[in-house]
PDB file of C-alpha atoms in Angstrom:
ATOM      1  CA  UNK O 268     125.601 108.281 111.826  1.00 65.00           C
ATOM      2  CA  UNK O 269     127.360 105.736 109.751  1.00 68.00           C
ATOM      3  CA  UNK O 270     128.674 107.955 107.417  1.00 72.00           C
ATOM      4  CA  UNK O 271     131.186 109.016 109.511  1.00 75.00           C
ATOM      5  CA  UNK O 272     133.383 106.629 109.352  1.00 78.00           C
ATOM      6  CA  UNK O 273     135.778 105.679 107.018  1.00 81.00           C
ATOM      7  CA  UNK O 274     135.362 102.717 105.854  1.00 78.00           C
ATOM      8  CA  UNK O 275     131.479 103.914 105.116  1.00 75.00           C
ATOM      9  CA  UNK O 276     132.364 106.404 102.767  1.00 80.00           C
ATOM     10  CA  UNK O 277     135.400 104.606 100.804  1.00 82.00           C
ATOM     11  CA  UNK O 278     132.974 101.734  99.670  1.00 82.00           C
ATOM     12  CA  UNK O 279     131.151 101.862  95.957  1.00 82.00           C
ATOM     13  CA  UNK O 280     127.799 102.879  97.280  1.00 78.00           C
ATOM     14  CA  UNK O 281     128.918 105.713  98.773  1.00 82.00           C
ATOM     15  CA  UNK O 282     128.136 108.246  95.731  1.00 81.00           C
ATOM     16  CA  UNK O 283     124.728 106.705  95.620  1.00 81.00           C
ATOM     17  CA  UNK O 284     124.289 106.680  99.195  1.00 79.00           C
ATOM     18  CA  UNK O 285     125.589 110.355  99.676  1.00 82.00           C
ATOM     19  CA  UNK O 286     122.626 111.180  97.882  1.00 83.00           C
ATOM     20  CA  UNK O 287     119.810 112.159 100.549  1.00 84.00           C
ATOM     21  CA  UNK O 288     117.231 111.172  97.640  1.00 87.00           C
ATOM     22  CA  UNK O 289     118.481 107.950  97.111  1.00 88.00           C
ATOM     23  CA  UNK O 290     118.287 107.165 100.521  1.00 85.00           C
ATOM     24  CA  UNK O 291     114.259 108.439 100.369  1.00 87.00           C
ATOM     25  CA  UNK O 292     114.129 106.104  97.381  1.00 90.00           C
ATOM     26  CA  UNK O 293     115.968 103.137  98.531  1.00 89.00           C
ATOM     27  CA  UNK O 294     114.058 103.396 102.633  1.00 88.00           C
ATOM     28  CA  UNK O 295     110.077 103.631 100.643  1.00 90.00           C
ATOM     29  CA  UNK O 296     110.859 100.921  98.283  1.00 92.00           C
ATOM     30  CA  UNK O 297     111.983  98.513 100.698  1.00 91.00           C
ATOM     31  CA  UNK O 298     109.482  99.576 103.467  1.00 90.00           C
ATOM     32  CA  UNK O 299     106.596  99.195 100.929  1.00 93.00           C
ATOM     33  CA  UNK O 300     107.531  96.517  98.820  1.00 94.00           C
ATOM     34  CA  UNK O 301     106.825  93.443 101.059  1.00 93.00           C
ATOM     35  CA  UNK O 302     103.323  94.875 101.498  1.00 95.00           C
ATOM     36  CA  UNK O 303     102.765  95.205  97.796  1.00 95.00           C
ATOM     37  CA  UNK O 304     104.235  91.552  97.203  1.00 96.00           C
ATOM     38  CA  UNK O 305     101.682  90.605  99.744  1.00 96.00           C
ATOM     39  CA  UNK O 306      98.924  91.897  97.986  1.00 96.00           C
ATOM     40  CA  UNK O 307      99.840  90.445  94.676  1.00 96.00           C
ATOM     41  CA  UNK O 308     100.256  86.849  96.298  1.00 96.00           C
ATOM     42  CA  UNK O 309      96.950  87.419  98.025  1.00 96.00           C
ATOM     43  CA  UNK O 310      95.383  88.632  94.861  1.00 96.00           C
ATOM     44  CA  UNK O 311      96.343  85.299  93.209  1.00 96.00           C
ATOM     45  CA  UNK O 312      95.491  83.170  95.770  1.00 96.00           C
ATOM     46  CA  UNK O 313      91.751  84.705  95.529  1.00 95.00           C
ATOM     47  CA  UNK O 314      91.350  83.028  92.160  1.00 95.00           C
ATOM     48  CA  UNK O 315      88.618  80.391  92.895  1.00 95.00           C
ATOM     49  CA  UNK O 316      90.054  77.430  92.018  1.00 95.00           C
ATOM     50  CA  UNK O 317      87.320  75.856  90.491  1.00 95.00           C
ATOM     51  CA  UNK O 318      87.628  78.361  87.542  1.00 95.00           C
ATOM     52  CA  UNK O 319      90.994  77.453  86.562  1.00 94.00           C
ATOM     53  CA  UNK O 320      89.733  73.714  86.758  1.00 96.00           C
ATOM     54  CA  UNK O 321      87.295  75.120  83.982  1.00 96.00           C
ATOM     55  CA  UNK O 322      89.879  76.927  82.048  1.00 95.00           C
ATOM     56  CA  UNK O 323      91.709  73.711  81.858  1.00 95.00           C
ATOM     57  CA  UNK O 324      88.856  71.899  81.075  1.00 96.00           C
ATOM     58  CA  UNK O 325      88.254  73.663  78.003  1.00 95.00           C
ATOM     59  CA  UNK O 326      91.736  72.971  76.786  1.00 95.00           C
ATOM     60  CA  UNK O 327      93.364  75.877  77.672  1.00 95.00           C
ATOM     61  CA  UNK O 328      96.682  76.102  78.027  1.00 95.00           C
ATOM     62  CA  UNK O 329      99.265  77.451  81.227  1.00 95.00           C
ATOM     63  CA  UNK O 330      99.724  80.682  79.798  1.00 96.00           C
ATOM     64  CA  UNK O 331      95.929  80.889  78.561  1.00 96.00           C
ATOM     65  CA  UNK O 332      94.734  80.539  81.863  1.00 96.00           C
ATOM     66  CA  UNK O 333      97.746  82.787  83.029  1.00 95.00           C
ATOM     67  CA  UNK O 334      97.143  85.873  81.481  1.00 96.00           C
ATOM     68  CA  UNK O 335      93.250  85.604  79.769  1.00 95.00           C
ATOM     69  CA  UNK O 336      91.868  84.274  83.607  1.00 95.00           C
ATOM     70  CA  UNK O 337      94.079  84.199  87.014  1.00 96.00           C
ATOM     71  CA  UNK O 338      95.632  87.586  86.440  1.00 96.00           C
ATOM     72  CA  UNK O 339      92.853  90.037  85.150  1.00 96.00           C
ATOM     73  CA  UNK O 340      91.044  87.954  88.082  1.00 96.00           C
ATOM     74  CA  UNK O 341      93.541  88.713  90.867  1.00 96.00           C
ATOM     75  CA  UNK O 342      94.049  92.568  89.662  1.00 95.00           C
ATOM     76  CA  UNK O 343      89.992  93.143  90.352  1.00 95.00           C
ATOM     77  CA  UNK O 344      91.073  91.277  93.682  1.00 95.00           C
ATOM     78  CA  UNK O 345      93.750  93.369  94.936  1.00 95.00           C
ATOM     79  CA  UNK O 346      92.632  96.787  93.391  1.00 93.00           C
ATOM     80  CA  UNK O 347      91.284  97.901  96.183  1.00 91.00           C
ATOM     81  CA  UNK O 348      94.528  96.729  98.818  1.00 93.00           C
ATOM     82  CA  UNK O 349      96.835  97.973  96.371  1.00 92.00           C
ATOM     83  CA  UNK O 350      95.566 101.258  95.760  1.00 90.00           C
ATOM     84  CA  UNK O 351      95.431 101.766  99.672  1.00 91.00           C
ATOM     85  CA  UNK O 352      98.760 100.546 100.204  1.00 92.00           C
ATOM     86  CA  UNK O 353     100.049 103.670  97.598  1.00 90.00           C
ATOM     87  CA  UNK O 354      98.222 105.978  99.307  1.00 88.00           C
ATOM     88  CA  UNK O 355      99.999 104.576 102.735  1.00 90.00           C
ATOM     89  CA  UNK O 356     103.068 105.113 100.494  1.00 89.00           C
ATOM     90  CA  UNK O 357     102.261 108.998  99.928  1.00 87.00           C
ATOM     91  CA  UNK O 358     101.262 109.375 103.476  1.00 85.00           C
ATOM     92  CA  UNK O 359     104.878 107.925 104.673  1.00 86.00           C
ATOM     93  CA  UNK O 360     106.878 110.322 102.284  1.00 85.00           C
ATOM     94  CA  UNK O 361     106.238 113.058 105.480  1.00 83.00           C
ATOM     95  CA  UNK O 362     109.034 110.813 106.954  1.00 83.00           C
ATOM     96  CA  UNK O 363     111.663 111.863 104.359  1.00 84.00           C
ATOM     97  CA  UNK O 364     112.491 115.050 106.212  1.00 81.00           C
ATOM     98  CA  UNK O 365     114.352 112.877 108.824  1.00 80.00           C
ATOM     99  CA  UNK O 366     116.763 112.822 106.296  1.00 79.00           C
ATOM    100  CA  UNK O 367     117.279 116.278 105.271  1.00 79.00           C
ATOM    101  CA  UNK O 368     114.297 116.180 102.582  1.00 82.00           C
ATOM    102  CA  UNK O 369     111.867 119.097 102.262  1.00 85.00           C
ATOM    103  CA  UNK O 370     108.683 117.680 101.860  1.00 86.00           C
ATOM    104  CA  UNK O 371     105.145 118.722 101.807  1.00 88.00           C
ATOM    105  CA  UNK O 372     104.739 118.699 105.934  1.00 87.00           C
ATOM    106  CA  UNK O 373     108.496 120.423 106.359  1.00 88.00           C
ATOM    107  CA  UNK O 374     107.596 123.428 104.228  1.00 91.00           C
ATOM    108  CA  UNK O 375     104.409 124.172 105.813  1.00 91.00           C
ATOM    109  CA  UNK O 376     106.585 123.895 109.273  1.00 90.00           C
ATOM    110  CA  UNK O 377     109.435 126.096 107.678  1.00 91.00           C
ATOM    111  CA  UNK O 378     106.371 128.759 106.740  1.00 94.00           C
ATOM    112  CA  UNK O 379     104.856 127.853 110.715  1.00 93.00           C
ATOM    113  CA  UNK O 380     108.619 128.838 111.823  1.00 93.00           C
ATOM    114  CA  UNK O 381     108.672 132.449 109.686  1.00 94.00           C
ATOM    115  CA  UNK O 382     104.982 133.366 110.339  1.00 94.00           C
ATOM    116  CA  UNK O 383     104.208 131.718 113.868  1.00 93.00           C
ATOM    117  CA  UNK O 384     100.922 130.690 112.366  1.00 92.00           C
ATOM    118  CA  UNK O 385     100.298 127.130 113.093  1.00 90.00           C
ATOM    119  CA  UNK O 386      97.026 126.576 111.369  1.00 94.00           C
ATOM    120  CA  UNK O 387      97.513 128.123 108.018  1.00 95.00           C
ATOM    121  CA  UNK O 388     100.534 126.137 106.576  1.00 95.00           C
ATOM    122  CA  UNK O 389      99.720 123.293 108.200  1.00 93.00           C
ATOM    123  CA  UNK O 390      95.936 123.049 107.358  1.00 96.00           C
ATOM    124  CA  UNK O 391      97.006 123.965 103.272  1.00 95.00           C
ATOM    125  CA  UNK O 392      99.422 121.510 103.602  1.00 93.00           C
ATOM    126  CA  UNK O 393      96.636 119.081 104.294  1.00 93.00           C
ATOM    127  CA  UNK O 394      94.695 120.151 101.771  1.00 95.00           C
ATOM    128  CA  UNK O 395      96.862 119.398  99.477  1.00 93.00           C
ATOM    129  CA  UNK O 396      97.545 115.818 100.800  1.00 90.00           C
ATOM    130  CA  UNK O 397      93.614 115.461 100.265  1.00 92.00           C
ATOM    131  CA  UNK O 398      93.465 116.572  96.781  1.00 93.00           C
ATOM    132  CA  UNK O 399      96.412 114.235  95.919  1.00 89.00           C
ATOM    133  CA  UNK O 400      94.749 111.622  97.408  1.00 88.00           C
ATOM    134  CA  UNK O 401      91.477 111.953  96.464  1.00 89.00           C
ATOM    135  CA  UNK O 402      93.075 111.959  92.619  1.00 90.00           C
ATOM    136  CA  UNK O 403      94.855 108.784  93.623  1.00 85.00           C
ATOM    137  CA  UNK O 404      91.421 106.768  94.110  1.00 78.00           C
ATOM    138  CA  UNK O 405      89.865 107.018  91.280  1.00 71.00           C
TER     139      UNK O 405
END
């Protein structure tokens, strides 16, 4: 890979870089990011705008209507998107162990390898991704 080279590893990054969790870090924030910006925006753009009409009708002011109407509105709006995308997010972290990382999915294949049972490992290992997520929606 890129690291091989030089000019890669002289730069100021590099000691953050080097670091295979960093890289886990830096690769799930950027992948999931956009989609939770996304689901923000959209969760503000569901605000009716005939209620912020009203807000301002009353006399309310920007920040009023900011914080007492369009975002408590927006966060019942996007709840349920957001909460999916995060458990997209723990789903995805299976995809660290391209990168050296043991994860939940590369431990139960590193048990698979010692014990040449398939089902096992794997099926506890899935298990456990249910009980995580399961905790996540509520």
């Amino acid at each position: 890979g890129l690291p091989q080279f030089s000019v890669i590893r002289d730069t100021a990054l590099w000691m953050l870089f080097s670091n295979a969790y960093f890289c886990a870090w830096v690769g799930l924030t950027l992948t999931h990011s956009g989609y939770m910006a996304e689901i923000v925006r959209g969760g503000l753009a569901a605000v009716p705008p005939g209620t912020i009409e009203a807000a301002e009708a009353l006399g309310l002011g920007r920040m009023q209507i900011l914080f007492k109407l369009r975002l408590p509105m927006a966060a019942r709006f996007a709840l349920r998107a957001y909460q999916n995308e995060l458990l997209i997010m723990v789903k995805s972290t299976s995809a660290v162990s391209a990168i050296t990382l043991v994860d939940l999915t590369a431990a139960a294949n590193t048990v698979f390898d010692y014990t040449y049972d398939p089902f096992t490992p794997l099926v506890t290992a899935a298990g456990i991704y249910w009980v995580i997520i399961n905790a996540m929606r509520y």
